[in-house]
């Protein structure tokens, strides 16, 4: 996303971690429901192709997801997580991606469930026994692509929006339609489609009493041009709209007012979402900093930022805070804004020993209380520089 090689390597690692794929394929049998982490096999949606919908990954293979059934009181509660993992913005990037788990279900090994997917009641008290689904991200366009024509020279398919529809249809038939609680989640590149499809997800479940959405580390903002030192997100989003045909998936309430690529910014479309939405984000998110300001990675990690870098980081923080959802109605818009220099929290940092804390409230408690209407948290950390 930025010019320097070091940041690109860091970003590649981070994007891979958002989809925590196993190096081996252990067949771990769950004789008790108390696992902090465990492996789940993929479910391939073969009917996504056979029904003629052609909801396929970049290479034309059918999409897939990973699912662990809920139990006891959580048997009718569902959380569906749209995985992240960056974007492919040109043919070369998408061709490279199509030979990996980020572009083909042929290359998807078992997935490690942990963090908010943990079955450990002590570590994950509100969600441990829910139906848990991780939707594999194999389209490279944030689940927004919808191009009918396939260029025979590349054999690439841009069908991310169709993948979302196919997965929802399949899950509805497997019990989602009878959910008592439902939660649509997205991390990193998956955060935007979790917002984009939030109201649509709600409409699919007319008899579900509680439906909410959660975005994790994907509330990327369009920063002031005087502050921007990196390539910026607008360039990325414009490439997505052009290559993946994403404009059709974007809300007309936004595209009627501005260019389609600007509607990829949550700041420009979150106000149209009627379903309750919770935002987990840091002003110093690694991807946001790198894409907007350039390569600050080593300086922040080593706590050695220059005076000018500190000035830019403070300005970036103020910009993000000004573009977050309005906190006046915390029942409809909750938030957990920490100051960690990180990217994505739900898989790696959703356990008591390393969870983020703001104003003496953990992220796990803040979100759980907000979701179940116990208390409506909108927490913002007061640090004006990143915590390495």
Tab-separated table of C-alpha atoms in Angstrom:
chain	number	residue	atom	x	y	z
A	1	UNK	CA	0.000	0.000	0.000
A	2	UNK	CA	2.935	2.310	0.526
A	3	UNK	CA	6.172	2.716	-1.292
A	4	UNK	CA	8.598	1.269	1.196
A	5	UNK	CA	9.371	-2.413	1.067
A	6	UNK	CA	9.485	-2.826	4.842
A	7	UNK	CA	5.915	-1.667	5.319
A	8	UNK	CA	4.689	-3.895	2.482
A	9	UNK	CA	6.259	-6.904	4.204
A	10	UNK	CA	4.663	-5.956	7.514
A	11	UNK	CA	1.288	-5.453	5.847
A	12	UNK	CA	1.506	-8.818	4.082
A	13	UNK	CA	2.121	-10.493	7.426
A	14	UNK	CA	-0.764	-8.657	9.067
A	15	UNK	CA	-3.185	-9.512	6.275
A	16	UNK	CA	-2.211	-13.151	6.597
A	17	UNK	CA	-2.786	-13.056	10.335
A	18	UNK	CA	-6.341	-11.812	9.842
A	19	UNK	CA	-7.025	-15.217	8.323
A	20	UNK	CA	-4.950	-17.303	10.810
A	21	UNK	CA	-4.544	-20.394	8.730
A	22	UNK	CA	-3.065	-23.520	10.283
A	23	UNK	CA	0.346	-24.812	9.271
A	24	UNK	CA	-0.788	-28.355	9.981
A	25	UNK	CA	-4.134	-30.094	9.905
A	26	UNK	CA	-4.704	-31.708	13.313
A	27	UNK	CA	-7.981	-33.490	13.827
A	28	UNK	CA	-8.755	-32.222	17.322
A	29	UNK	CA	-11.902	-33.775	18.788
A	30	UNK	CA	-13.829	-31.578	21.230
A	31	UNK	CA	-14.917	-33.785	24.128
A	32	UNK	CA	-15.469	-30.676	26.285
A	33	UNK	CA	-16.462	-27.131	25.388
A	34	UNK	CA	-13.559	-25.354	26.997
A	35	UNK	CA	-11.063	-24.791	24.208
A	36	UNK	CA	-9.303	-21.469	23.818
A	37	UNK	CA	-8.388	-22.488	20.265
A	38	UNK	CA	-9.149	-25.364	17.948
A	39	UNK	CA	-9.143	-26.205	14.242
A	40	UNK	CA	-12.220	-26.235	12.010
A	41	UNK	CA	-12.485	-27.768	8.539
A	42	UNK	CA	-13.808	-25.742	5.612
A	43	UNK	CA	-17.301	-26.124	4.173
A	44	UNK	CA	-17.309	-25.644	0.393
A	45	UNK	CA	-20.450	-24.181	-1.196
A	46	UNK	CA	-20.602	-26.320	-4.308
A	47	UNK	CA	-24.193	-25.246	-4.945
A	48	UNK	CA	-23.007	-21.647	-5.339
A	49	UNK	CA	-21.880	-22.760	-8.792
A	50	UNK	CA	-24.389	-25.509	-9.564
A	51	UNK	CA	-27.368	-23.186	-9.054
A	52	UNK	CA	-26.055	-20.921	-11.756
A	53	UNK	CA	-25.262	-18.036	-9.431
A	54	UNK	CA	-21.563	-18.323	-10.261
A	55	UNK	CA	-20.592	-17.020	-6.843
A	56	UNK	CA	-16.955	-18.019	-7.076
A	57	UNK	CA	-13.486	-17.133	-5.869
A	58	UNK	CA	-10.945	-15.338	-8.057
A	59	UNK	CA	-9.875	-18.609	-9.697
A	60	UNK	CA	-13.436	-19.829	-10.317
A	61	UNK	CA	-13.508	-22.304	-7.427
A	62	UNK	CA	-16.607	-22.298	-5.172
A	63	UNK	CA	-16.507	-20.167	-2.012
A	64	UNK	CA	-16.107	-21.617	1.463
A	65	UNK	CA	-16.629	-20.922	5.132
A	66	UNK	CA	-15.666	-22.436	8.474
A	67	UNK	CA	-18.417	-23.259	10.957
A	68	UNK	CA	-18.644	-24.549	14.511
A	69	UNK	CA	-22.125	-25.289	15.813
A	70	UNK	CA	-23.482	-23.577	18.916
A	71	UNK	CA	-24.634	-25.519	21.943
A	72	UNK	CA	-26.776	-25.236	25.056
A	73	UNK	CA	-28.239	-21.721	25.425
A	74	UNK	CA	-26.199	-20.497	22.453
A	75	UNK	CA	-27.665	-22.979	19.969
A	76	UNK	CA	-29.868	-20.279	18.421
A	77	UNK	CA	-27.305	-17.470	18.512
A	78	UNK	CA	-25.168	-16.794	15.438
A	79	UNK	CA	-22.075	-14.745	14.679
A	80	UNK	CA	-20.884	-14.547	11.105
A	81	UNK	CA	-17.457	-13.062	10.518
A	82	UNK	CA	-16.323	-11.751	7.122
A	83	UNK	CA	-12.602	-12.369	7.014
A	84	UNK	CA	-10.094	-9.714	6.001
A	85	UNK	CA	-6.841	-9.876	4.110
A	86	UNK	CA	-6.168	-6.785	2.014
A	87	UNK	CA	-7.319	-6.226	-1.571
A	88	UNK	CA	-6.116	-6.988	-5.089
A	89	UNK	CA	-6.242	-3.837	-7.200
A	90	UNK	CA	-4.945	-4.938	-10.590
A	91	UNK	CA	-4.809	-8.081	-12.704
A	92	UNK	CA	-1.303	-9.025	-11.614
A	93	UNK	CA	-2.148	-8.793	-7.918
A	94	UNK	CA	-5.335	-10.801	-8.418
A	95	UNK	CA	-3.572	-13.479	-10.449
A	96	UNK	CA	-0.993	-13.889	-7.699
A	97	UNK	CA	-3.750	-14.013	-5.115
A	98	UNK	CA	-5.757	-16.600	-7.073
A	99	UNK	CA	-3.127	-19.256	-6.342
A	100	UNK	CA	-3.428	-18.794	-2.566
A	101	UNK	CA	-6.092	-19.275	0.116
A	102	UNK	CA	-7.050	-15.626	-0.441
A	103	UNK	CA	-8.182	-16.368	-3.987
A	104	UNK	CA	-9.124	-20.029	-4.157
A	105	UNK	CA	-10.948	-22.526	-1.949
A	106	UNK	CA	-8.595	-25.178	-3.343
A	107	UNK	CA	-5.840	-23.805	-1.123
A	108	UNK	CA	-7.730	-23.296	2.145
A	109	UNK	CA	-6.480	-25.517	4.995
A	110	UNK	CA	-8.282	-25.858	8.349
A	111	UNK	CA	-8.808	-22.607	10.216
A	112	UNK	CA	-7.886	-21.974	13.830
A	113	UNK	CA	-10.828	-20.672	15.878
A	114	UNK	CA	-9.817	-18.597	18.882
A	115	UNK	CA	-10.381	-15.232	20.528
A	116	UNK	CA	-14.042	-14.280	20.054
A	117	UNK	CA	-14.538	-17.803	18.629
A	118	UNK	CA	-13.184	-19.467	21.779
A	119	UNK	CA	-15.371	-22.106	23.457
A	120	UNK	CA	-13.906	-21.169	26.832
A	121	UNK	CA	-16.703	-19.683	28.935
A	122	UNK	CA	-14.287	-17.951	31.317
A	123	UNK	CA	-12.397	-16.215	28.517
A	124	UNK	CA	-15.374	-15.593	26.225
A	125	UNK	CA	-18.426	-15.414	28.522
A	126	UNK	CA	-20.994	-13.919	26.150
A	127	UNK	CA	-20.178	-15.721	22.902
A	128	UNK	CA	-18.540	-19.050	23.833
A	129	UNK	CA	-21.516	-21.266	22.941
A	130	UNK	CA	-22.774	-19.479	19.816
A	131	UNK	CA	-22.825	-20.787	16.253
A	132	UNK	CA	-19.585	-19.418	14.839
A	133	UNK	CA	-18.922	-18.865	11.144
A	134	UNK	CA	-15.805	-17.450	9.492
A	135	UNK	CA	-16.505	-16.634	5.836
A	136	UNK	CA	-13.355	-17.196	3.810
A	137	UNK	CA	-12.206	-14.148	1.839
A	138	UNK	CA	-11.300	-15.287	-1.647
A	139	UNK	CA	-12.452	-12.498	-3.988
A	140	UNK	CA	-9.936	-9.737	-3.245
A	141	UNK	CA	-12.591	-7.030	-3.509
A	142	UNK	CA	-14.038	-6.899	0.013
A	143	UNK	CA	-17.082	-8.985	-0.966
A	144	UNK	CA	-18.266	-6.213	-3.338
A	145	UNK	CA	-17.341	-7.429	-6.839
A	146	UNK	CA	-19.942	-8.322	-9.446
A	147	UNK	CA	-18.535	-8.640	-12.963
A	148	UNK	CA	-20.335	-11.057	-15.273
A	149	UNK	CA	-17.752	-11.245	-18.048
A	150	UNK	CA	-14.611	-13.315	-17.556
A	151	UNK	CA	-11.579	-12.308	-19.594
A	152	UNK	CA	-10.189	-15.537	-21.134
A	153	UNK	CA	-6.727	-14.019	-21.034
A	154	UNK	CA	-6.777	-13.892	-17.224
A	155	UNK	CA	-9.569	-16.300	-16.183
A	156	UNK	CA	-10.244	-14.138	-13.132
A	157	UNK	CA	-13.681	-13.911	-11.544
A	158	UNK	CA	-14.767	-10.824	-9.617
A	159	UNK	CA	-17.844	-12.054	-7.762
A	160	UNK	CA	-17.441	-11.061	-4.116
A	161	UNK	CA	-20.965	-9.650	-3.730
A	162	UNK	CA	-22.390	-12.918	-5.015
A	163	UNK	CA	-20.295	-14.855	-2.517
A	164	UNK	CA	-21.881	-12.955	0.357
A	165	UNK	CA	-25.364	-13.727	-0.981
A	166	UNK	CA	-24.578	-17.424	-1.509
A	167	UNK	CA	-23.153	-17.849	1.983
A	168	UNK	CA	-26.149	-16.158	3.591
A	169	UNK	CA	-28.568	-18.369	1.649
A	170	UNK	CA	-26.728	-21.488	2.757
A	171	UNK	CA	-26.562	-20.453	6.418
A	172	UNK	CA	-30.253	-19.541	6.497
A	173	UNK	CA	-31.036	-23.124	5.496
A	174	UNK	CA	-28.809	-24.420	8.297
A	175	UNK	CA	-30.599	-22.630	11.120
A	176	UNK	CA	-29.669	-18.967	10.839
A	177	UNK	CA	-33.280	-18.122	9.951
A	178	UNK	CA	-34.331	-19.234	13.457
A	179	UNK	CA	-31.692	-17.173	15.285
A	180	UNK	CA	-32.598	-15.452	18.542
A	181	UNK	CA	-29.389	-13.401	18.479
A	182	UNK	CA	-27.374	-12.541	15.368
A	183	UNK	CA	-24.141	-10.659	14.811
A	184	UNK	CA	-22.412	-9.757	11.528
A	185	UNK	CA	-18.705	-9.065	11.989
A	186	UNK	CA	-15.928	-7.884	9.709
A	187	UNK	CA	-12.206	-7.371	10.316
A	188	UNK	CA	-9.767	-5.302	8.262
A	189	UNK	CA	-10.878	-5.541	4.608
A	190	UNK	CA	-13.912	-7.477	5.866
A	191	UNK	CA	-15.048	-4.594	8.082
A	192	UNK	CA	-16.413	-2.490	5.242
A	193	UNK	CA	-18.711	-5.209	3.826
A	194	UNK	CA	-19.941	-5.928	7.370
A	195	UNK	CA	-21.133	-2.315	7.394
A	196	UNK	CA	-22.301	-2.357	3.791
A	197	UNK	CA	-24.480	-5.461	4.266
A	198	UNK	CA	-25.502	-4.761	7.859
A	199	UNK	CA	-29.082	-3.681	7.097
A	200	UNK	CA	-29.447	-6.375	4.459
A	201	UNK	CA	-28.353	-8.967	7.028
A	202	UNK	CA	-31.004	-7.623	9.379
A	203	UNK	CA	-33.730	-7.872	6.734
A	204	UNK	CA	-32.854	-11.522	6.153
A	205	UNK	CA	-33.863	-12.235	9.764
A	206	UNK	CA	-37.309	-10.658	10.287
A	207	UNK	CA	-38.052	-12.837	13.326
A	208	UNK	CA	-34.744	-12.382	15.137
A	209	UNK	CA	-35.145	-10.168	18.231
A	210	UNK	CA	-31.561	-8.928	18.469
A	211	UNK	CA	-29.402	-8.171	15.402
A	212	UNK	CA	-26.289	-6.030	15.472
A	213	UNK	CA	-23.055	-5.523	13.522
A	214	UNK	CA	-19.409	-5.153	14.541
A	215	UNK	CA	-16.420	-3.771	12.629
A	216	UNK	CA	-12.879	-4.497	13.760
A	217	UNK	CA	-9.891	-2.459	12.569
A	218	UNK	CA	-11.451	-1.408	9.275
A	219	UNK	CA	-12.806	2.089	9.879
A	220	UNK	CA	-10.241	3.560	7.501
A	221	UNK	CA	-10.597	7.279	6.915
A	222	UNK	CA	-9.887	9.653	4.064
A	223	UNK	CA	-7.337	11.965	5.658
A	224	UNK	CA	-6.648	15.609	4.898
A	225	UNK	CA	-4.483	15.884	1.788
A	226	UNK	CA	-2.008	18.104	3.646
A	227	UNK	CA	-1.468	15.320	6.160
A	228	UNK	CA	-1.358	12.398	3.728
A	229	UNK	CA	2.172	11.221	2.990
A	230	UNK	CA	1.438	7.690	1.790
A	231	UNK	CA	-0.539	6.539	-1.236
A	232	UNK	CA	-3.855	6.866	0.562
A	233	UNK	CA	-6.997	4.737	0.492
A	234	UNK	CA	-8.798	6.616	-2.267
A	235	UNK	CA	-6.363	5.244	-4.845
A	236	UNK	CA	-6.977	1.717	-3.556
A	237	UNK	CA	-10.756	2.081	-3.588
A	238	UNK	CA	-10.842	3.607	-7.050
A	239	UNK	CA	-8.941	0.579	-8.353
A	240	UNK	CA	-11.432	-1.766	-6.651
A	241	UNK	CA	-14.428	-0.006	-8.171
A	242	UNK	CA	-12.837	-0.183	-11.629
A	243	UNK	CA	-11.578	-3.779	-11.549
A	244	UNK	CA	-14.221	-5.514	-9.421
A	245	UNK	CA	-17.286	-3.606	-10.595
A	246	UNK	CA	-18.016	-2.713	-6.983
A	247	UNK	CA	-20.200	0.324	-7.655
A	248	UNK	CA	-23.304	-1.868	-8.030
A	249	UNK	CA	-22.958	-3.075	-4.444
A	250	UNK	CA	-22.519	0.361	-2.896
A	251	UNK	CA	-25.455	2.276	-1.386
A	252	UNK	CA	-27.183	4.556	-3.887
A	253	UNK	CA	-27.781	7.010	-1.058
A	254	UNK	CA	-24.015	7.563	-1.127
A	255	UNK	CA	-23.107	7.093	-4.804
A	256	UNK	CA	-25.760	9.638	-5.789
A	257	UNK	CA	-23.795	12.248	-3.839
A	258	UNK	CA	-20.171	11.391	-4.536
A	259	UNK	CA	-17.782	9.209	-6.527
A	260	UNK	CA	-18.190	5.455	-5.834
A	261	UNK	CA	-14.677	5.094	-4.430
A	262	UNK	CA	-15.478	7.670	-1.741
A	263	UNK	CA	-18.396	5.508	-0.618
A	264	UNK	CA	-15.867	2.888	0.511
A	265	UNK	CA	-14.991	5.210	3.383
A	266	UNK	CA	-17.145	4.343	6.423
A	267	UNK	CA	-17.284	8.047	7.302
A	268	UNK	CA	-19.387	8.612	4.155
A	269	UNK	CA	-21.924	5.829	4.531
A	270	UNK	CA	-22.290	4.729	8.165
A	271	UNK	CA	-25.006	7.334	8.745
A	272	UNK	CA	-27.321	5.399	6.395
A	273	UNK	CA	-27.096	2.180	8.456
A	274	UNK	CA	-30.204	1.613	10.568
A	275	UNK	CA	-29.022	-1.546	12.366
A	276	UNK	CA	-27.009	-0.990	15.578
A	277	UNK	CA	-23.282	-0.854	14.789
A	278	UNK	CA	-20.229	-1.200	17.037
A	279	UNK	CA	-16.787	0.054	15.972
A	280	UNK	CA	-13.476	-1.276	17.285
A	281	UNK	CA	-10.616	0.836	15.943
A	282	UNK	CA	-7.393	2.569	16.847
A	283	UNK	CA	-6.400	5.949	15.408
A	284	UNK	CA	-2.976	4.350	15.172
A	285	UNK	CA	-4.056	1.223	13.314
A	286	UNK	CA	-1.000	-0.099	11.503
A	287	UNK	CA	-2.693	-0.159	8.089
A	288	UNK	CA	-4.215	3.309	8.537
A	289	UNK	CA	-0.887	4.819	9.606
A	290	UNK	CA	1.112	3.124	6.879
A	291	UNK	CA	-1.320	3.936	4.081
A	292	UNK	CA	-1.930	7.529	5.125
A	293	UNK	CA	1.353	8.671	6.663
A	294	UNK	CA	3.968	6.307	5.257
A	295	UNK	CA	6.376	3.948	6.981
A	296	UNK	CA	6.282	4.796	10.681
A	297	UNK	CA	6.454	1.160	11.738
A	298	UNK	CA	9.984	0.996	13.181
A	299	UNK	CA	9.805	4.446	14.737
A	300	UNK	CA	6.618	3.586	16.619
A	301	UNK	CA	7.755	0.088	17.613
A	302	UNK	CA	11.016	1.507	18.951
A	303	UNK	CA	9.253	4.477	20.579
A	304	UNK	CA	11.517	6.768	18.598
A	305	UNK	CA	9.222	9.035	16.587
A	306	UNK	CA	10.506	12.426	15.511
A	307	UNK	CA	8.736	15.628	16.520
A	308	UNK	CA	7.189	15.870	13.051
A	309	UNK	CA	6.013	12.262	13.145
A	310	UNK	CA	4.378	12.851	16.526
A	311	UNK	CA	2.653	15.932	15.137
A	312	UNK	CA	1.288	13.923	12.193
A	313	UNK	CA	0.128	11.086	14.455
A	314	UNK	CA	-1.749	13.514	16.696
A	315	UNK	CA	-3.426	15.068	13.667
A	316	UNK	CA	-4.365	11.611	12.358
A	317	UNK	CA	-5.971	10.789	15.700
A	318	UNK	CA	-8.021	13.976	15.688
A	319	UNK	CA	-9.179	13.281	12.132
A	320	UNK	CA	-10.339	9.770	12.998
A	321	UNK	CA	-12.188	10.931	16.097
A	322	UNK	CA	-13.970	13.605	14.077
A	323	UNK	CA	-15.132	11.052	11.484
A	324	UNK	CA	-16.345	8.285	13.792
A	325	UNK	CA	-20.084	7.626	14.204
A	326	UNK	CA	-21.826	10.137	16.422
A	327	UNK	CA	-21.686	9.067	20.062
A	328	UNK	CA	-24.918	10.812	21.030
A	329	UNK	CA	-26.940	7.597	20.624
A	330	UNK	CA	-24.766	4.856	22.080
A	331	UNK	CA	-27.539	2.274	21.819
A	332	UNK	CA	-27.356	2.584	18.028
A	333	UNK	CA	-23.633	3.341	17.726
A	334	UNK	CA	-21.168	1.876	20.195
A	335	UNK	CA	-17.415	2.140	20.052
A	336	UNK	CA	-14.137	0.974	21.550
A	337	UNK	CA	-11.310	3.241	20.406
A	338	UNK	CA	-7.978	2.323	21.942
A	339	UNK	CA	-4.530	3.746	21.208
A	340	UNK	CA	-2.666	0.536	20.469
A	341	UNK	CA	-0.411	0.282	17.431
A	342	UNK	CA	-2.089	-2.850	16.076
A	343	UNK	CA	-4.312	-4.261	13.358
A	344	UNK	CA	-7.333	-6.491	14.169
A	345	UNK	CA	-8.243	-7.512	17.708
A	346	UNK	CA	-10.886	-10.227	17.726
A	347	UNK	CA	-8.809	-13.323	17.054
A	348	UNK	CA	-5.560	-12.487	18.831
A	349	UNK	CA	-6.573	-10.169	21.662
A	350	UNK	CA	-9.947	-11.410	22.898
A	351	UNK	CA	-8.818	-13.060	26.097
A	352	UNK	CA	-8.318	-11.794	29.653
A	353	UNK	CA	-4.515	-11.886	29.659
A	354	UNK	CA	-3.989	-9.508	26.719
A	355	UNK	CA	-7.301	-7.760	25.983
A	356	UNK	CA	-7.313	-4.004	25.350
A	357	UNK	CA	-8.587	-1.814	28.166
A	358	UNK	CA	-10.010	1.703	27.939
A	359	UNK	CA	-11.134	3.616	31.035
A	360	UNK	CA	-10.738	0.415	33.092
A	361	UNK	CA	-13.207	-1.454	30.870
A	362	UNK	CA	-12.040	-4.377	28.734
A	363	UNK	CA	-13.013	-4.679	25.101
A	364	UNK	CA	-14.731	-7.997	25.877
A	365	UNK	CA	-16.938	-6.463	28.564
A	366	UNK	CA	-17.615	-3.251	26.627
A	367	UNK	CA	-18.868	-5.067	23.545
A	368	UNK	CA	-20.757	-7.770	25.446
A	369	UNK	CA	-22.609	-5.231	27.565
A	370	UNK	CA	-23.430	-3.138	24.492
A	371	UNK	CA	-24.644	-6.105	22.455
A	372	UNK	CA	-26.911	-7.460	25.190
A	373	UNK	CA	-28.212	-3.987	26.112
A	374	UNK	CA	-26.762	-4.122	29.612
A	375	UNK	CA	-24.795	-0.885	29.220
A	376	UNK	CA	-24.038	1.186	26.144
A	377	UNK	CA	-20.326	1.868	25.925
A	378	UNK	CA	-18.608	4.321	23.595
A	379	UNK	CA	-15.070	4.383	24.957
A	380	UNK	CA	-12.213	6.517	23.600
A	381	UNK	CA	-8.705	6.237	24.988
A	382	UNK	CA	-7.106	9.566	25.869
A	383	UNK	CA	-3.546	8.796	24.739
A	384	UNK	CA	-2.668	11.097	21.841
A	385	UNK	CA	0.236	8.961	20.621
A	386	UNK	CA	0.373	5.235	19.831
A	387	UNK	CA	1.122	2.653	22.479
A	388	UNK	CA	3.633	0.270	20.837
